[in-house]
Amino acid sequence: MSDKRIELQDVSHAFGTVEVIKSLNLTISDHEIVAIVGPSGCGKTTLLNLLSGHEPPSSGSIQRVGKARMIYQQDGLFPWLTVEENIALGLRHQKDEEARRRQVRDLLTFIRLEGFAGHYPHQLSGGMRQRVELARALAGETDILLMDEPFSALDYITRLRMRHELAEIFNERPRTVILVTHDIEEAAQLADRIVVLSERPARIINVIPIRLPRPRNLTHPLVVEAIHCILAQMGLEDAVIGPELQPAKA
Amino acid sequence: MKERPSSRQKILLPLCVLLAALALWSLLSVLRLFPESLFPSPGQVARGFYEEMQRGRLFDDTIASLFRVSVGFVLAVVLGVPFGLWLGHRVGARMAFLPVINFFRSLSPLAWIPFAILWFGIGDTPAIFLIFMAAFFPIVLATLSAVAGIPTIYFRVAQDYGIGGVEMLCRVTLPAIMPQVITALRVTAGLSWLVVVAAEMIAGRDGLGFLIWDARNGLRSDLLVVGMIVIGFMGVVIDRILVQLTRIPSVRWGYER
Ligand SMILES: Nc1ncnc2c1ncn2[C@@H]1O[C@H](COP(=O)(O)OP(=O)(O)OP(=O)(O)O)[C@@H](O)[C@H]1O
Ligand SMILES: [Mg+2]
């Protein structure tokens, strides 16, 4: 099997006359975690929809090896199923009833919603729903995870904690992950590579590799440097990085 | 701000209104503002009620009406929901059928009465036919619009998790439309109950509709009121039974947004 999980070649996408993605080239290898950051409305969700195959691109080609699951930005939980039943959806291949129950329980512990197994999504807060959605996608053996701002509704501390635990989950069971996020810290702590997109139509304006094992401390110099690099790129911080630390241009 | 009534209030407040209405009725009949044959007193109605109970006719008529409504309504649901599902998934079929369905939905089912009698004579069949005509089209419409309105995201999620085919129907489509279908069932069951009375008045030899028609012909205004009370009461009972469907945990989400 090739090492390339996902390959986009000269992909463009438009909704009617609105150009959303323009000649995008991107290769993502097996078990790589790629974070995608970019301004709101630039086409990140659209890019994930193309990657999942739910939407065909207007032009260009997308290769994908393996099954993908998406964690949706808005309510992707089935409102007619309880938290427990929604998570169990991710374990449909698991025939052993007892093993399935145990896995669901472990995931509920991971997202800290042990007491909410029997609740329905409409009885949960936005952040709780997001965590259930994460648990559902993590349940089972999916190779590719497409995450659309999975922590956007969580408070800062919970976000830090979830990030840390997610890093450990990925160490235990590596997967290819594409993480769309507005949180630059999150990108710097989790990703092997950060892809910075431009305003719509989205083009790649920078790719920042971070070679550092996970979980990473938020204050690790390389993490700080990556954050600085993105902020400088957006003109929000003065660039003070020496030439030896300059990121590779896309 | 919504007030939360206590359970005692929930019983006492409506009871007060009921007693007040009864008192007004008694007062009007004691004052004899209208001739007794046109405006029966509560006492007369109570006696008429007892009389009908003794003869067993009231019970038989109620059963006859309920039977017709049940058969016509169940037929409409069993045929209407699958048809609506099919139309909801097929854009072409929807375009083809929608004008016809809208036409028949707007046509009063009572307009079918002459044909119902010509085709089916007198008895159960014409009433069942009319109830079916009243309930079928609204059920089809509600089902198809519910299906067409299911957010795409649910189907995408289902695909991500390997759900397809019949399983998609049972685990995604049906639960997603259930709240709207249940609302449609409540509305059409009420409609069917309205229609059965009219159908029996004209094409019946028994049933609650026939009971009040018969009372009118016999100038028994007390029995007329008895019939009206039973019809209204049964209508409420039918709705209360169907409301229970909205209490099912897996459909609550549809009513709490
Ligand atoms: N189904 C659609 N039909 C038409 N236009 C669409 C559709 N979906 C998205 N767009 C347009 O595509 C652009 C990109 O949308 P997208 O949802 O991908 O943005 P995003 O980068 O995910 O934004 P955010 O960070 O706010 O989630 C927007 O300008 C939007 O108006
Ligand atoms: Mg988005």
mmCIF file with all atom_site columns, C-alpha atoms in Angstrom, chain A residues 11 19-24 35-47 180-182 194-207 230 233-234 250:
data_model
loop_
_atom_site.group_PDB
_atom_site.id
_atom_site.type_symbol
_atom_site.label_atom_id
_atom_site.label_alt_id
_atom_site.label_comp_id
_atom_site.label_asym_id
_atom_site.label_entity_id
_atom_site.label_seq_id
_atom_site.pdbx_PDB_ins_code
_atom_site.Cartn_x
_atom_site.Cartn_y
_atom_site.Cartn_z
_atom_site.occupancy
_atom_site.B_iso_or_equiv
_atom_site.pdbx_formal_charge
_atom_site.auth_seq_id
_atom_site.auth_comp_id
_atom_site.auth_asym_id
_atom_site.auth_atom_id
_atom_site.pdbx_PDB_model_num
ATOM 1  C CA . VAL A 1 11  ? -8.578  20.671 -6.930 1.00 0.00 ? 11  VAL A CA 1
ATOM 2  C CA . GLU A 1 19  ? -15.245 30.175 -6.245 1.00 0.00 ? 19  GLU A CA 1
ATOM 3  C CA . VAL A 1 20  ? -14.452 28.543 -2.930 1.00 0.00 ? 20  VAL A CA 1
ATOM 4  C CA . ILE A 1 21  ? -11.327 26.486 -3.532 1.00 0.00 ? 21  ILE A CA 1
ATOM 5  C CA . LYS A 1 22  ? -8.749  27.216 -6.207 1.00 0.00 ? 22  LYS A CA 1
ATOM 6  C CA . SER A 1 23  ? -6.099  24.829 -7.579 1.00 0.00 ? 23  SER A CA 1
ATOM 7  C CA . LEU A 1 24  ? -5.284  23.123 -4.347 1.00 0.00 ? 24  LEU A CA 1
ATOM 8  C CA . ALA A 1 35  ? -4.240  21.046 10.804 1.00 0.00 ? 35  ALA A CA 1
ATOM 9  C CA . ILE A 1 36  ? -5.977  23.473 8.503  1.00 0.00 ? 36  ILE A CA 1
ATOM 10 C CA . VAL A 1 37  ? -6.377  27.073 9.598  1.00 0.00 ? 37  VAL A CA 1
ATOM 11 C CA . GLY A 1 38  ? -7.808  29.979 7.682  1.00 0.00 ? 38  GLY A CA 1
ATOM 12 C CA . PRO A 1 39  ? -10.293 32.819 7.901  1.00 0.00 ? 39  PRO A CA 1
ATOM 13 C CA . SER A 1 40  ? -13.995 32.131 8.407  1.00 0.00 ? 40  SER A CA 1
ATOM 14 C CA . GLY A 1 41  ? -15.843 31.362 5.189  1.00 0.00 ? 41  GLY A CA 1
ATOM 15 C CA . CYS A 1 42  ? -12.683 30.601 3.241  1.00 0.00 ? 42  CYS A CA 1
ATOM 16 C CA . GLY A 1 43  ? -13.722 27.061 2.367  1.00 0.00 ? 43  GLY A CA 1
ATOM 17 C CA . LYS A 1 44  ? -12.436 24.764 5.117  1.00 0.00 ? 44  LYS A CA 1
ATOM 18 C CA . THR A 1 45  ? -15.696 22.890 5.637  1.00 0.00 ? 45  THR A CA 1
ATOM 19 C CA . THR A 1 46  ? -16.060 22.640 1.875  1.00 0.00 ? 46  THR A CA 1
ATOM 20 C CA . LEU A 1 47  ? -12.582 21.128 1.680  1.00 0.00 ? 47  LEU A CA 1
ATOM 21 C CA . VAL A 1 180 ? -9.908  22.185 10.738 1.00 0.00 ? 180 VAL A CA 1
ATOM 22 C CA . THR A 1 181 ? -9.604  24.712 13.507 1.00 0.00 ? 181 THR A CA 1
ATOM 23 C CA . HIS A 1 182 ? -9.642  28.399 14.354 1.00 0.00 ? 182 HIS A CA 1
ATOM 24 C CA . ILE A 1 194 ? -0.181  23.224 9.735  1.00 0.00 ? 194 ILE A CA 1
ATOM 25 C CA . VAL A 1 195 ? -1.683  24.328 6.447  1.00 0.00 ? 195 VAL A CA 1
ATOM 26 C CA . VAL A 1 196 ? -2.618  28.001 6.354  1.00 0.00 ? 196 VAL A CA 1
ATOM 27 C CA . LEU A 1 197 ? -5.313  28.928 3.848  1.00 0.00 ? 197 LEU A CA 1
ATOM 28 C CA . SER A 1 198 ? -5.961  32.321 2.295  1.00 0.00 ? 198 SER A CA 1
ATOM 29 C CA . GLU A 1 199 ? -9.246  34.209 2.101  1.00 0.00 ? 199 GLU A CA 1
ATOM 30 C CA . ARG A 1 200 ? -11.802 32.742 -0.295 1.00 0.00 ? 200 ARG A CA 1
ATOM 31 C CA . PRO A 1 201 ? -11.066 31.328 -2.826 1.00 0.00 ? 201 PRO A CA 1
ATOM 32 C CA . ALA A 1 202 ? -8.871  29.235 -0.576 1.00 0.00 ? 202 ALA A CA 1
ATOM 33 C CA . ARG A 1 203 ? -5.277  28.702 -1.600 1.00 0.00 ? 203 ARG A CA 1
ATOM 34 C CA . ILE A 1 204 ? -2.471  27.340 0.527  1.00 0.00 ? 204 ILE A CA 1
ATOM 35 C CA . ILE A 1 205 ? -0.375  30.298 1.610  1.00 0.00 ? 205 ILE A CA 1
ATOM 36 C CA . ASN A 1 206 ? 1.896   28.520 4.058  1.00 0.00 ? 206 ASN A CA 1
ATOM 37 C CA . VAL A 1 207 ? 2.724   25.069 5.391  1.00 0.00 ? 207 VAL A CA 1
ATOM 38 C CA . ILE A 1 230 ? 1.146   31.896 12.029 1.00 0.00 ? 230 ILE A CA 1
ATOM 39 C CA . GLN A 1 233 ? 1.824   35.533 8.798  1.00 0.00 ? 233 GLN A CA 1
ATOM 40 C CA . MET A 1 234 ? -1.536  37.107 9.593  1.00 0.00 ? 234 MET A CA 1
ATOM 41 C CA . ALA A 1 250 ? 4.452   25.785 0.334  1.00 0.00 ? 250 ALA A CA 1
#
